[in-house]
Coordinates of C-alpha atoms and ligand atoms in Angstrom, one line a residue:
Chain E
X29 CA -7.3 -7.0 -4.8
X30 CA -6.6 -3.3 -4.4
X31 CA -5.3 -1.2 -7.2
X32 CA -3.4 2.0 -6.4
X33 CA -3.4 4.6 -9.2
X34 CA -0.9 7.5 -9.2
X35 CA -2.9 10.5 -10.2
X36 CA -0.8 13.6 -10.8
X37 CA -2.1 17.1 -11.4
X38 CA -0.4 18.9 -14.3
X39 CA -0.8 22.0 -16.5
X40 CA -3.5 21.1 -19.0
X41 CA -2.1 19.8 -22.3
X42 CA -3.8 22.6 -24.3
X43 CA -2.0 25.4 -22.4
X44 CA 0.9 27.1 -24.2
X45 CA 3.6 27.2 -21.6
X46 CA 5.5 30.5 -21.0
X47 CA 8.9 30.6 -19.4
X48 CA 9.3 33.3 -16.8
X49 CA 11.6 36.1 -18.0
X50 CA 14.0 35.6 -15.0
X51 CA 14.4 31.9 -15.8
X52 CA 13.1 30.8 -12.4
X53 CA 10.3 28.6 -13.8
X54 CA 7.3 28.5 -16.0
X55 CA 4.3 30.9 -15.5
X56 CA 1.7 29.0 -13.5
X57 CA -0.6 31.8 -12.3
X58 CA -4.2 31.3 -13.6
X59 CA -3.1 28.4 -15.8
X60 CA -5.6 25.6 -16.2
X61 CA -4.6 22.4 -14.3
X62 CA -5.9 18.9 -15.2
X63 CA -5.2 15.3 -14.4
X64 CA -2.2 14.1 -16.3
X65 CA -3.8 12.5 -19.4
X66 CA -1.9 9.2 -18.8
X67 CA -3.1 9.1 -15.3
X68 CA -6.7 9.3 -16.4
X69 CA -5.9 6.3 -18.6
X70 CA -4.4 4.6 -15.6
X71 CA -7.5 5.2 -13.5
X72 CA -9.8 4.0 -16.4
X73 CA -7.8 0.8 -16.6
X74 CA -8.2 0.3 -12.8
X75 CA -11.9 1.0 -12.9
X76 CA -12.4 -1.6 -15.7
X77 CA -10.5 -4.2 -13.7
X78 CA -12.9 -3.5 -10.8
X79 CA -15.9 -3.7 -13.1
X80 CA -14.6 -7.1 -14.3
X81 CA -14.5 -8.3 -10.7
X82 CA -10.7 -8.6 -10.7
X83 CA -10.2 -5.7 -8.2
X84 CA -12.4 -4.7 -5.3
X85 CA -11.0 -1.3 -4.6
X86 CA -9.4 1.5 -6.6
X87 CA -7.4 4.1 -4.6
X88 CA -6.0 7.2 -6.2
X89 CA -2.9 8.9 -4.8
X90 CA -1.4 12.3 -5.5
X91 CA 1.6 14.1 -4.1
X92 CA 0.6 17.8 -4.5
X93 CA 0.1 21.0 -2.6
X94 CA -2.9 21.5 -0.3
X95 CA -5.1 23.0 -3.0
X96 CA -5.2 19.7 -4.9
X97 CA -8.4 18.4 -3.3
X98 CA -10.6 19.3 -6.3
X99 CA -8.2 17.3 -8.4
X100 CA -8.8 14.2 -6.2
X101 CA -12.5 14.8 -6.2
X102 CA -12.3 14.6 -10.0
X103 CA -10.7 11.1 -9.8
X104 CA -13.3 10.1 -7.2
X105 CA -16.1 11.3 -9.5
X106 CA -14.6 9.2 -12.3
X107 CA -15.1 6.2 -10.0
X108 CA -12.2 5.7 -7.6
X109 CA -13.3 4.4 -4.1
X110 CA -11.0 6.7 -2.1
X111 CA -8.1 9.0 -2.3
X112 CA -4.8 9.6 -0.5
X113 CA -3.4 13.1 -0.7
X114 CA 0.3 13.4 0.2
X115 CA 0.7 17.0 0.8
X116 CA 3.8 18.7 -0.4
X117 CA 4.1 22.4 -1.0
X118 CA 7.0 21.8 -3.4
X119 CA 6.8 19.7 -6.5
X120 CA 8.5 16.3 -6.1
X121 CA 10.8 14.7 -8.6
X122 CA 10.3 11.1 -9.8
X123 CA 12.7 9.5 -7.3
X124 CA 11.0 11.3 -4.4
X125 CA 7.6 10.5 -5.8
X126 CA 8.5 6.8 -6.1
X127 CA 9.8 6.8 -2.6
X128 CA 6.6 8.3 -1.3
X129 CA 4.4 6.0 -3.3
X130 CA 6.4 3.0 -1.9
X131 CA 5.3 4.1 1.6
X132 CA 1.7 4.0 0.4
X133 CA 2.2 0.6 -1.3
X134 CA 3.7 -0.8 1.9
X135 CA 0.6 0.3 3.9
X136 CA -2.1 -0.6 1.3
X137 CA -0.5 -3.8 -0.2
X138 CA -2.1 -3.4 -3.6
X139 CA -2.0 -6.1 -6.2
X140 CA -1.3 -3.6 -9.0
X141 CA 0.0 -0.1 -9.1
X142 CA -0.9 1.8 -12.3
X143 CA 0.9 5.0 -13.2
X144 CA 1.1 7.1 -16.4
X145 CA 4.0 6.4 -18.6
X146 CA 5.0 10.1 -18.2
X147 CA 3.8 13.2 -16.6
X148 CA 3.4 15.8 -19.3
X149 CA 4.9 18.6 -17.2
X150 CA 8.3 17.1 -16.5
X151 CA 8.2 14.5 -19.3
X152 CA 10.5 12.3 -17.2
X153 CA 9.0 8.9 -17.7
X154 CA 10.7 7.5 -14.5
X155 CA 8.4 7.2 -11.5
X156 CA 6.8 3.8 -12.3
X157 CA 10.1 2.2 -13.1
X158 CA 11.7 3.6 -9.9
X159 CA 8.8 2.5 -7.8
X160 CA 9.0 -1.1 -9.2
X161 CA 12.8 -1.1 -8.5
X162 CA 12.4 0.1 -4.9
X163 CA 9.5 -2.3 -4.3
X164 CA 11.5 -5.1 -6.0
X165 CA 8.5 -6.1 -8.1
X166 CA 7.9 -6.4 -11.9
X167 CA 7.3 -3.5 -14.2
X168 CA 5.3 -3.4 -17.4
X169 CA 5.8 0.1 -18.9
X170 CA 4.0 1.8 -21.9
X171 CA 1.1 -0.6 -21.8
X172 CA -1.4 -0.6 -24.6
X173 CA -3.2 -3.8 -23.6
X174 CA -3.6 -5.3 -20.1
X175 CA -5.1 -8.6 -19.0
X176 CA -5.1 -9.8 -15.5
X177 CA -5.9 -13.4 -14.5
X178 CA -4.5 -16.1 -12.1
X179 CA -2.1 -13.8 -10.2
X180 CA -0.5 -12.6 -13.4
X181 CA -0.8 -9.7 -15.8
X182 CA -0.2 -10.1 -19.5
X183 CA 0.8 -6.7 -20.9
X184 CA 1.3 -5.5 -24.5
X185 CA 3.8 -2.7 -24.5
X186 CA 4.3 0.0 -27.2
X187 CA 8.0 -0.2 -28.0
X188 CA 10.1 1.4 -30.7
X189 CA 10.3 -1.9 -32.6
X190 CA 6.5 -2.6 -32.5
X191 CA 4.4 -4.3 -29.9
X192 CA 6.0 -6.4 -27.1
X193 CA 4.1 -8.7 -24.9
X194 CA 5.3 -9.7 -21.4
X195 CA 3.9 -11.6 -18.5
X196 CA 4.5 -10.4 -15.0
X197 CA 3.6 -11.9 -11.6
X198 CA 1.5 -9.8 -9.3
X199 CA 1.9 -7.5 -7.4
X200 CA 3.3 -5.4 -10.2
X201 CA 3.7 -1.9 -11.5
X202 CA 2.1 -0.9 -14.8
X203 CA 2.6 2.3 -16.7
X204 CA 0.0 3.3 -19.3
X205 CA 0.4 4.4 -23.0
X206 CA -2.2 6.4 -24.8
X207 CA -3.9 3.6 -26.6
X208 CA -4.6 1.5 -23.5
X209 CA -8.2 2.9 -23.3
X210 CA -10.3 5.9 -23.6
X211 CA -11.1 7.4 -20.2
X212 CA -14.8 7.8 -19.4
X213 CA -16.6 11.1 -19.0
X214 CA -17.7 12.2 -15.6
X215 CA -21.4 12.5 -15.1
X216 CA -23.1 15.0 -12.9
X217 CA -24.5 12.6 -10.3
X218 CA -21.0 11.1 -9.9
X219 CA -19.7 14.5 -8.9
X220 CA -22.3 14.6 -6.2
X221 CA -21.5 11.1 -5.0
X222 CA -17.8 11.9 -5.0
X223 CA -18.3 14.5 -2.3
X224 CA -19.0 11.7 0.2
X225 CA -16.0 9.6 -0.7
X226 CA -13.0 9.7 1.7
X227 CA -9.8 11.6 1.1
X228 CA -7.0 10.7 3.5
X229 CA -4.4 13.5 4.0
X230 CA -0.8 12.9 5.0
X231 CA 2.1 15.3 5.1
X232 CA 5.0 14.2 2.8
X233 CA 7.4 14.9 5.7
X234 CA 5.6 12.5 8.0
X235 CA 6.0 9.5 5.6
X236 CA 9.6 9.2 6.5
X237 CA 10.8 8.8 2.9
X238 CA 14.5 8.3 2.2
X239 CA 16.5 11.2 0.8
X240 CA 19.6 11.6 -1.5
X241 CA 20.4 11.5 -5.1
X242 CA 18.0 14.3 -5.9
X243 CA 18.5 16.6 -9.0
X244 CA 17.9 20.3 -9.0
X245 CA 16.5 22.5 -11.7
X246 CA 18.6 25.6 -11.9
X247 CA 17.3 27.5 -14.9
X248 CA 14.4 27.6 -17.3
X249 CA 14.7 28.9 -20.9
X250 CA 12.4 29.0 -23.9
X251 CA 13.3 26.6 -26.7
X252 CA 15.1 27.7 -29.8
X253 CA 12.4 29.0 -32.1
X254 CA 11.8 27.8 -35.6
X255 CA 10.6 30.6 -37.9
X256 CA 7.9 30.5 -40.5
X257 CA 9.3 29.7 -43.9
X258 CA 8.1 30.3 -47.4
X259 CA 4.8 29.3 -49.0
X260 CA 5.0 27.8 -52.5
X261 CA 2.1 27.9 -54.9
X262 CA 2.4 24.5 -56.5
X263 CA 4.3 21.2 -56.6
X264 CA 6.7 22.4 -59.3
X265 CA 7.9 25.2 -57.0
X266 CA 8.2 22.8 -54.1
X267 CA 10.3 20.3 -56.1
X268 CA 12.5 23.2 -57.3
X269 CA 13.2 24.3 -53.7
X270 CA 13.8 20.8 -52.5
X271 CA 16.3 20.3 -55.3
X272 CA 18.0 23.6 -54.5
X273 CA 18.5 22.3 -50.9
X274 CA 19.8 19.0 -52.2
X275 CA 16.9 17.1 -50.7
X276 CA 15.3 15.7 -53.8
Chain N
X6 CA 37.8 12.9 -14.6
X7 CA 34.7 11.2 -15.8
X8 CA 34.3 7.6 -16.7
X9 CA 31.2 6.7 -18.7
X10 CA 29.3 3.4 -19.0
X11 CA 26.9 3.2 -21.9
X12 CA 24.4 0.4 -22.1
X13 CA 24.1 -1.0 -25.7
X14 CA 20.7 -1.2 -27.2
X15 CA 20.4 -4.0 -29.7
X16 CA 17.9 -6.3 -31.4
X17 CA 18.5 -9.5 -33.5
X18 CA 22.3 -9.1 -33.2
X19 CA 22.3 -5.5 -34.5
X20 CA 23.5 -2.6 -32.5
X21 CA 20.9 0.2 -32.5
X22 CA 22.3 3.5 -33.8
X23 CA 21.0 5.1 -30.7
X24 CA 24.0 3.7 -28.9
X25 CA 26.4 5.5 -31.2
X26 CA 24.5 8.7 -30.3
X27 CA 25.1 8.0 -26.6
X28 CA 28.8 7.8 -27.5
X29 CA 28.7 11.3 -29.0
X30 CA 27.0 12.6 -25.9
X31 CA 29.5 10.8 -23.6
X32 CA 32.4 12.4 -25.5
X33 CA 31.0 15.8 -24.7
X34 CA 31.9 15.0 -21.1
X35 CA 35.5 14.7 -22.1
X36 CA 35.9 11.5 -20.1
X37 CA 39.0 9.5 -19.5
X38 CA 37.1 6.4 -20.6
X39 CA 33.9 5.3 -22.4
X40 CA 32.9 1.7 -21.9
X41 CA 30.0 0.0 -23.6
X42 CA 28.1 -2.8 -21.7
X43 CA 26.4 -5.4 -23.9
X44 CA 23.8 -7.5 -22.1
X45 CA 22.7 -10.4 -24.3
X46 CA 22.5 -14.2 -24.5
X47 CA 25.0 -14.0 -27.4
X48 CA 26.8 -10.6 -27.2
X49 CA 29.7 -11.2 -29.7
X50 CA 28.2 -9.7 -32.9
X51 CA 26.9 -6.6 -31.1
X52 CA 30.1 -6.2 -29.1
X53 CA 32.1 -6.2 -32.4
X54 CA 30.0 -3.4 -33.7
X55 CA 30.3 -1.4 -30.5
X56 CA 34.1 -1.8 -30.5
X57 CA 34.4 0.0 -33.8
X58 CA 32.7 3.2 -32.6
X59 CA 35.2 6.1 -32.3
X60 CA 35.8 7.0 -28.7
X61 CA 34.9 3.7 -27.1
X62 CA 37.6 2.5 -24.7
X63 CA 36.4 -1.0 -23.9
X64 CA 33.4 -3.2 -24.6
X65 CA 32.1 -5.4 -21.7
X66 CA 30.0 -8.4 -22.3
X67 CA 27.6 -10.1 -20.0
X68 CA 26.4 -13.3 -21.7
X69 CA 23.5 -14.9 -19.9
X70 CA 20.5 -16.8 -21.2
X71 CA 18.2 -14.5 -19.2
X72 CA 19.4 -11.6 -21.3
X73 CA 17.9 -12.9 -24.5
X74 CA 15.2 -10.2 -24.4
X75 CA 15.5 -6.8 -22.9
X76 CA 13.5 -7.1 -19.7
X77 CA 14.1 -4.1 -17.4
X78 CA 13.7 -6.1 -14.2
X79 CA 16.3 -8.6 -15.4
X80 CA 18.8 -6.1 -16.9
X81 CA 18.7 -3.4 -14.2
X82 CA 20.4 -5.3 -11.4
X83 CA 23.2 -6.3 -13.7
X84 CA 23.6 -2.7 -14.9
X85 CA 23.6 -1.5 -11.3
X86 CA 26.3 -4.1 -10.4
X87 CA 28.4 -3.2 -13.4
X88 CA 28.1 0.6 -12.7
X89 CA 29.2 0.0 -9.1
X90 CA 32.1 -2.3 -9.8
X91 CA 33.7 -0.2 -12.5
X92 CA 33.9 3.1 -10.5
X93 CA 31.9 4.9 -13.2
X94 CA 30.8 8.5 -12.8
X95 CA 28.2 8.4 -15.6
X96 CA 25.7 5.8 -16.8
X97 CA 24.1 6.6 -20.1
X98 CA 21.3 4.9 -22.1
X99 CA 19.5 6.2 -25.1
X100 CA 16.1 7.9 -24.7
X101 CA 14.3 5.2 -26.7
X102 CA 11.7 2.9 -25.2
X103 CA 14.5 0.5 -24.2
X104 CA 16.4 3.2 -22.3
X105 CA 13.3 4.8 -20.8
X106 CA 12.2 1.4 -19.5
X107 CA 15.6 0.3 -18.0
X108 CA 17.4 3.4 -16.9
X109 CA 15.1 4.6 -14.1
X110 CA 15.0 1.1 -12.7
X111 CA 18.8 1.0 -12.6
X112 CA 18.9 4.6 -11.2
X113 CA 16.6 3.7 -8.3
X114 CA 18.6 0.6 -7.5
X115 CA 21.7 2.9 -7.4
X116 CA 19.8 5.4 -5.2
X117 CA 20.0 8.3 -7.5
X118 CA 17.7 10.4 -9.7
X119 CA 17.9 10.4 -13.4
X120 CA 18.3 13.1 -16.1
X121 CA 15.9 12.2 -18.9
X122 CA 16.5 13.3 -22.5
X123 CA 19.9 15.0 -22.2
X124 CA 20.0 17.7 -24.9
X125 CA 23.3 19.2 -24.1
X126 CA 26.2 18.8 -21.6
X127 CA 27.4 21.9 -19.8
X128 CA 29.6 20.2 -17.3
X129 CA 30.0 16.7 -15.7
X130 CA 27.0 17.4 -13.5
X131 CA 25.1 20.0 -15.5
X132 CA 22.8 19.2 -18.4
X133 CA 19.9 20.7 -20.3
X134 CA 16.7 18.8 -21.1
X135 CA 13.2 19.6 -22.5
X136 CA 10.1 19.7 -20.4
X137 CA 6.4 20.6 -21.2
X138 CA 6.6 18.9 -24.6
X139 CA 9.7 20.8 -25.4
X140 CA 8.2 24.2 -24.6
X141 CA 10.8 24.9 -22.0
X142 CA 14.4 23.8 -21.6
X143 CA 15.6 23.3 -18.1
X144 CA 19.1 23.2 -16.8
X145 CA 19.6 20.5 -14.3
X146 CA 22.3 20.0 -11.7
X147 CA 23.0 16.5 -10.3
X148 CA 24.8 16.0 -6.9
X149 CA 28.5 16.3 -7.4
X150 CA 29.3 13.3 -5.3
X151 CA 26.9 10.8 -6.9
X152 CA 26.8 8.7 -10.1
X153 CA 24.9 10.5 -12.9
X154 CA 22.3 8.3 -14.6
X155 CA 20.9 9.8 -17.8
X156 CA 19.1 9.0 -21.0
X157 CA 20.3 10.7 -24.2
X158 CA 17.8 12.5 -26.4
X159 CA 18.8 10.8 -29.6
X160 CA 17.6 13.7 -31.8
X161 CA 20.1 16.1 -30.2
X162 CA 23.2 14.0 -30.9
X163 CA 24.6 12.8 -34.2
X164 CA 25.7 9.1 -34.3
X165 CA 29.4 8.6 -33.7
X166 CA 30.7 6.9 -36.7
X167 CA 32.5 3.6 -37.0
X168 CA 36.2 4.5 -37.4
X169 CA 39.4 2.7 -37.2
X170 CA 38.7 1.9 -33.6
X171 CA 39.2 -1.6 -32.3
X172 CA 38.3 -1.4 -28.6
X173 CA 39.1 -4.5 -26.6
X174 CA 36.1 -6.7 -25.8
X175 CA 36.1 -8.4 -22.4
X176 CA 33.6 -10.6 -20.5
X177 CA 32.4 -8.9 -17.4
X178 CA 31.5 -11.2 -14.5
X179 CA 28.4 -9.7 -12.7
X180 CA 27.1 -11.0 -9.5
X181 CA 23.4 -10.3 -9.5
X182 CA 20.4 -12.3 -8.5
X183 CA 18.0 -12.1 -11.4
X184 CA 14.2 -12.2 -10.9
X185 CA 11.9 -14.7 -12.6
X186 CA 8.7 -12.7 -12.0
X187 CA 8.9 -11.0 -15.5
X188 CA 8.8 -13.1 -18.7
X189 CA 9.0 -12.3 -22.3
X190 CA 6.1 -13.6 -24.4
X191 CA 6.6 -12.1 -27.9
X192 CA 7.5 -9.2 -30.1
X193 CA 5.3 -8.2 -33.0
X194 CA 7.5 -6.2 -35.3
X195 CA 5.8 -4.1 -37.8
X196 CA 7.7 -5.4 -40.8
X197 CA 8.9 -2.7 -43.0
X198 CA 11.4 -2.5 -45.8
X199 CA 11.7 1.3 -45.3
X200 CA 14.5 3.0 -43.4
X201 CA 14.2 3.2 -39.6
X202 CA 12.2 6.2 -38.5
X203 CA 14.6 7.2 -35.7
X204 CA 17.7 7.3 -37.9
X205 CA 16.3 8.1 -41.4
X206 CA 17.6 11.2 -43.2
X207 CA 14.1 11.8 -44.7
X208 CA 10.7 11.1 -43.2
X209 CA 7.3 11.4 -44.8
X210 CA 4.4 11.5 -42.2
X211 CA 0.7 11.4 -42.6
X212 CA -2.0 12.6 -40.2
X213 CA -5.7 12.3 -39.7
X214 CA -6.2 14.2 -43.0
X215 CA -5.1 11.1 -44.9
X216 CA -8.4 9.5 -43.9
X217 CA -7.9 5.8 -43.9
X218 CA -5.5 2.9 -43.8
X219 CA -5.9 2.4 -47.6
X220 CA -5.2 6.0 -48.3
X221 CA -1.9 5.7 -46.3
X222 CA -0.5 4.0 -49.4
X223 CA 0.1 7.5 -50.9
X224 CA 2.3 8.3 -47.9
X225 CA 4.2 5.1 -48.4
X226 CA 4.6 5.6 -52.1
X227 CA 6.1 9.1 -51.6
X228 CA 8.3 7.8 -48.8
X229 CA 9.6 5.0 -51.1
X230 CA 10.3 7.5 -53.9
X231 CA 12.4 9.6 -51.5
X232 CA 14.0 6.5 -49.8
X233 CA 12.4 8.0 -46.7
X234 CA 11.0 6.5 -43.5
X235 CA 7.2 6.7 -42.9
X236 CA 5.8 8.4 -39.8
X237 CA 2.4 9.5 -38.5
X238 CA 0.6 11.7 -36.0
X239 CA -1.1 10.3 -33.0
X240 CA -4.5 10.8 -34.5
X241 CA -3.5 8.7 -37.5
X242 CA -2.3 5.9 -35.3
X243 CA -5.3 6.1 -33.0
X244 CA -7.6 5.8 -35.9
X245 CA -5.8 2.6 -37.0
X246 CA -4.4 4.0 -40.2
X247 CA -0.9 2.8 -39.3
X248 CA 1.0 0.9 -36.6
X249 CA 2.0 2.6 -33.3
X250 CA 5.7 2.5 -34.0
X251 CA 5.2 5.2 -36.6
X252 CA 4.0 7.8 -34.1
X253 CA 6.1 11.0 -34.0
X254 CA 5.8 13.4 -31.1
X255 CA 6.0 14.0 -27.4
X256 CA 4.8 10.5 -26.6
X257 CA 6.0 8.8 -29.7
X258 CA 9.4 9.2 -31.4
X259 CA 11.5 12.3 -31.3
X260 CA 13.3 12.6 -34.6
X261 CA 15.7 14.9 -36.4
X262 CA 15.8 14.0 -40.1
X263 CA 17.2 16.3 -42.8
X264 CA 13.8 16.5 -44.4
X265 CA 10.4 16.0 -42.8
X266 CA 7.2 16.2 -44.9
X267 CA 4.0 16.5 -42.9
X268 CA 0.9 15.6 -44.8
X269 CA -2.6 16.2 -43.5
X270 CA -1.1 17.0 -40.0
X271 CA -2.4 20.1 -38.2
X272 CA 0.7 20.6 -36.1
X273 CA -0.4 20.2 -32.5
X274 CA 2.4 21.1 -30.0
X275 CA 2.7 17.4 -29.0
X276 CA 3.5 16.6 -32.6
X277 CA 5.8 19.5 -33.2
X278 CA 8.0 18.6 -30.3
X279 CA 8.9 15.4 -32.1
X280 CA 10.2 17.3 -35.2
X281 CA 11.7 20.5 -33.8
X282 CA 15.2 19.5 -34.8
X283 CA 14.4 18.5 -38.4
X284 CA 16.5 20.2 -41.0
X285 CA 13.8 21.2 -43.4
X286 CA 10.1 20.8 -42.6
X287 CA 7.6 20.7 -45.5
X288 CA 3.9 21.0 -44.8
X289 CA 1.0 20.0 -47.1
X290 CA -2.4 20.8 -45.7
X291 CA -5.7 22.1 -47.1
X292 CA -6.0 24.6 -44.3
X293 CA -3.6 27.5 -44.8
X294 CA -4.1 28.5 -41.2
X295 CA -3.0 25.2 -39.7
X296 CA -0.3 25.7 -37.0
X297 CA 2.1 23.4 -38.8
X298 CA 2.9 26.4 -41.1
X299 CA 4.3 28.3 -38.2
X300 CA 7.2 25.9 -38.1
X301 CA 7.3 24.8 -41.8
X302 CA 10.3 25.9 -43.9
X303 CA 8.2 25.2 -47.0
X304 CA 4.4 25.3 -47.1
X305 CA 2.0 24.2 -49.8
X306 CA -1.7 24.6 -49.3
X307 CA -4.1 22.3 -51.0
X308 CA -5.8 18.9 -51.1
X309 CA -3.3 16.2 -50.3
X310 CA -5.0 13.6 -52.5
X311 CA -4.2 15.8 -55.5
X312 CA -0.8 17.2 -54.4
X313 CA 0.9 14.1 -53.0
X314 CA 0.6 11.9 -56.1
X315 CA 1.7 15.0 -58.1
X316 CA 4.7 15.4 -55.9
X317 CA 5.5 11.7 -56.1
X318 CA 5.4 11.8 -59.9
X319 CA 7.5 15.0 -60.1
X320 CA 10.4 13.6 -58.1
Ligands
FAD423 C1 -0.9 13.6 -23.6 C2 -0.9 13.8 -25.1 C3 0.1 13.3 -25.9 C4 0.1 13.4 -27.3 N1 1.2 12.9 -28.0 C5 1.2 13.1 -29.3 C6 2.3 12.6 -30.1 O1 3.2 12.0 -29.6 N2 2.2 12.8 -31.4 C7 1.1 13.4 -32.1 O2 1.2 13.5 -33.3 N3 0.1 13.8 -31.3 C8 0.1 13.6 -30.0 N4 -1.0 14.1 -29.3 C9 -2.2 14.5 -30.0 C10 -2.2 15.9 -30.5 O3 -2.7 16.8 -29.5 C11 -3.1 16.0 -31.8 O4 -4.4 15.6 -31.4 C12 -2.7 15.2 -33.0 O5 -1.3 15.4 -33.2 C13 -3.5 15.6 -34.2 O6 -3.2 14.8 -35.3 P1 -3.4 15.3 -36.8 O7 -2.7 16.5 -37.0 O8 -3.1 14.1 -37.7 O9 -5.0 15.5 -36.8 P2 -5.8 16.8 -36.9 O10 -5.4 17.8 -35.8 O11 -7.2 16.4 -37.0 O12 -5.4 17.5 -38.3 C14 -5.7 16.9 -39.5 C15 -5.2 17.9 -40.6 O13 -5.4 17.3 -41.8 C16 -5.8 18.4 -42.7 N5 -6.6 17.8 -43.8 C17 -7.7 17.1 -43.8 N6 -8.0 16.6 -45.0 C18 -7.1 17.1 -45.9 C19 -6.8 16.9 -47.3 N7 -7.7 16.3 -48.0 N8 -5.7 17.5 -47.8 C20 -4.9 18.2 -47.0 N9 -5.0 18.3 -45.7 C21 -6.1 17.8 -45.1 C22 -6.7 19.3 -41.9 O14 -6.7 20.6 -42.4 C23 -6.0 19.2 -40.5 O15 -5.0 20.3 -40.4 C24 -1.0 14.0 -27.9 C25 -2.1 14.4 -27.1 C26 -2.0 14.3 -25.7 C27 -3.2 14.8 -24.9
AMP424 N1 3.5 14.0 -7.7 C1 2.9 13.0 -8.2 N2 1.6 12.6 -7.8 C2 1.0 11.5 -8.3 N3 1.5 10.7 -9.2 C3 2.8 11.0 -9.7 C4 3.5 12.2 -9.2 N4 4.6 12.2 -9.9 C5 4.6 11.2 -10.8 N5 3.5 10.5 -10.7 C6 3.1 9.3 -11.5 O1 4.2 8.9 -12.2 C7 3.9 9.0 -13.6 C8 5.2 9.3 -14.4 O2 5.7 10.5 -14.0 P1 7.1 11.0 -14.5 O3 8.1 10.0 -14.1 O4 7.3 12.3 -13.7 O5 7.1 11.3 -16.0 C9 2.8 10.0 -13.7 O6 2.0 9.7 -14.9 C10 2.0 9.6 -12.4 O7 1.2 8.5 -12.6

């Protein structure tokens, strides 16, 4: 079985985002970019299934501008067998990403597609679910535990009420939550090895994806700010303030 | 004129308050009608609760055995069929794990994108939503000729109350082939007598500073004294101090209680995005430079093991 992992490049989670004064976007020049943390978890999950002998090949895919090759090398160094770079100068929205990923799925016929539960730039949490719908296959979102055997995946999902377990027939789409695993560190020799691994490049426009229904972002603004409040010196002062506000 | 369809979220015959928040958001569209769709094996009790919400025009029930558990792959085709048949302009779900799971699947079946986490409504096709862990707010425009599918950021919308409303309840026949490739196995609910984290007026949260599962008792004790829900940072959940459903933040629950007390929590941006809309934030931390104090309305610096029992006793 092949596993396809959606591997998005995003602004690193430690960066404090600044909105451009003209509202046209967020400042991206010189900002550190990293793999989406959930996608590192997705890749780790796929690698473990390969190590268990359940999968033979792990393919990472990204839809990103031409300069995203080092990002893919990073995933290859972590252990993916090969990479597909869908080149798009413009960022794509979840529906477009799902439509593009569907084209890759149709070509590669993976038994599992693993994505992050959300990209930490757009915070949409949509792409995996949309891909599963378009592919007409099961989805198991927000996975914190994954077992694959006998053509089925048993997935524990982090839901608001607690932990839900579902069983899905393969092929299926999984999206990862934070506690699914802890991604491995990349070792120096693996970075060297990754240089020899194949990256296939395709233009998004050449995939022939469907269009329509897209949403446009028209303005960006900083959030309403909370300001620093008062410091109290002891519990008595805190209780007095809470009582004053009618909160205790 | 807009016509809104809201998908009810429910568990064990109880309507989740997130649905009432969707009604408030729907009313901001000034629609001609707001219908609520209840998908269940036994929808009657939930439908009766939805019918009382102010502003609801009609409750539509789809009673099928397959709807006993909220499986997205099973619900989405029924939702898409209902959205098409009723000439709706808007389809809304709450931005809970239920809504996040189902809504994009329905949107893709309907061939449209989705607006996640609607914070405000500017017009029938114009909304604002948070991105980058709430560090930017983007205005989005959906195509004017297409159905709008959105999830409602529950912390941005108060729950519509149950008024004198008695909306009619009708059975909705839906013609959809349901898949069998996805099966429910079980739900392990963290049993708690405390108020629900997502709707509680007061929340007491603990972080890594609390140090252990046993120590979390001091968080629970303070929560109980205040009739508050208990929450946690990701670090506390990851360390196994408390269950996952207590996580507050970008990738956990986004909440807006009147009072939020953060104990032994440093205040990482991913945590802060979950509490931005809280009325009053209180921080207790031994590090006076912790970023949590940049947003706290009331800060107290010191050892939580001394201060929290003291606070509990003083209340
Ligand atoms: C993709 C991604 C998503 C994330 N999502 C979330 C999320 O949804 N929610 C979330 O919370 N985090 C999230 N995080 C993690 C986040 O970045 C922080 O790591 C986390 O919030 C830290 O938790 P903490 O404040 O409990 O721990 P720490 O940062 O370790 O802080 C512990 C605090 O306790 C204080 N302390 C220690 N001992 C005492 C004592 N005896 N008395 C008083 N104070 C004491 C310390 O001074 C310190 O400030 C996410 C991270 C990533 C990468
Ligand atoms: N441009 C992209 N390239 C690769 N993967 C993507 C892309 N966009 C979304 N994804 C995948 O979809 C997941 C959810 O993204 P989102 O729906 O945008 O929150 C991400 O964690 C990725 O796994």
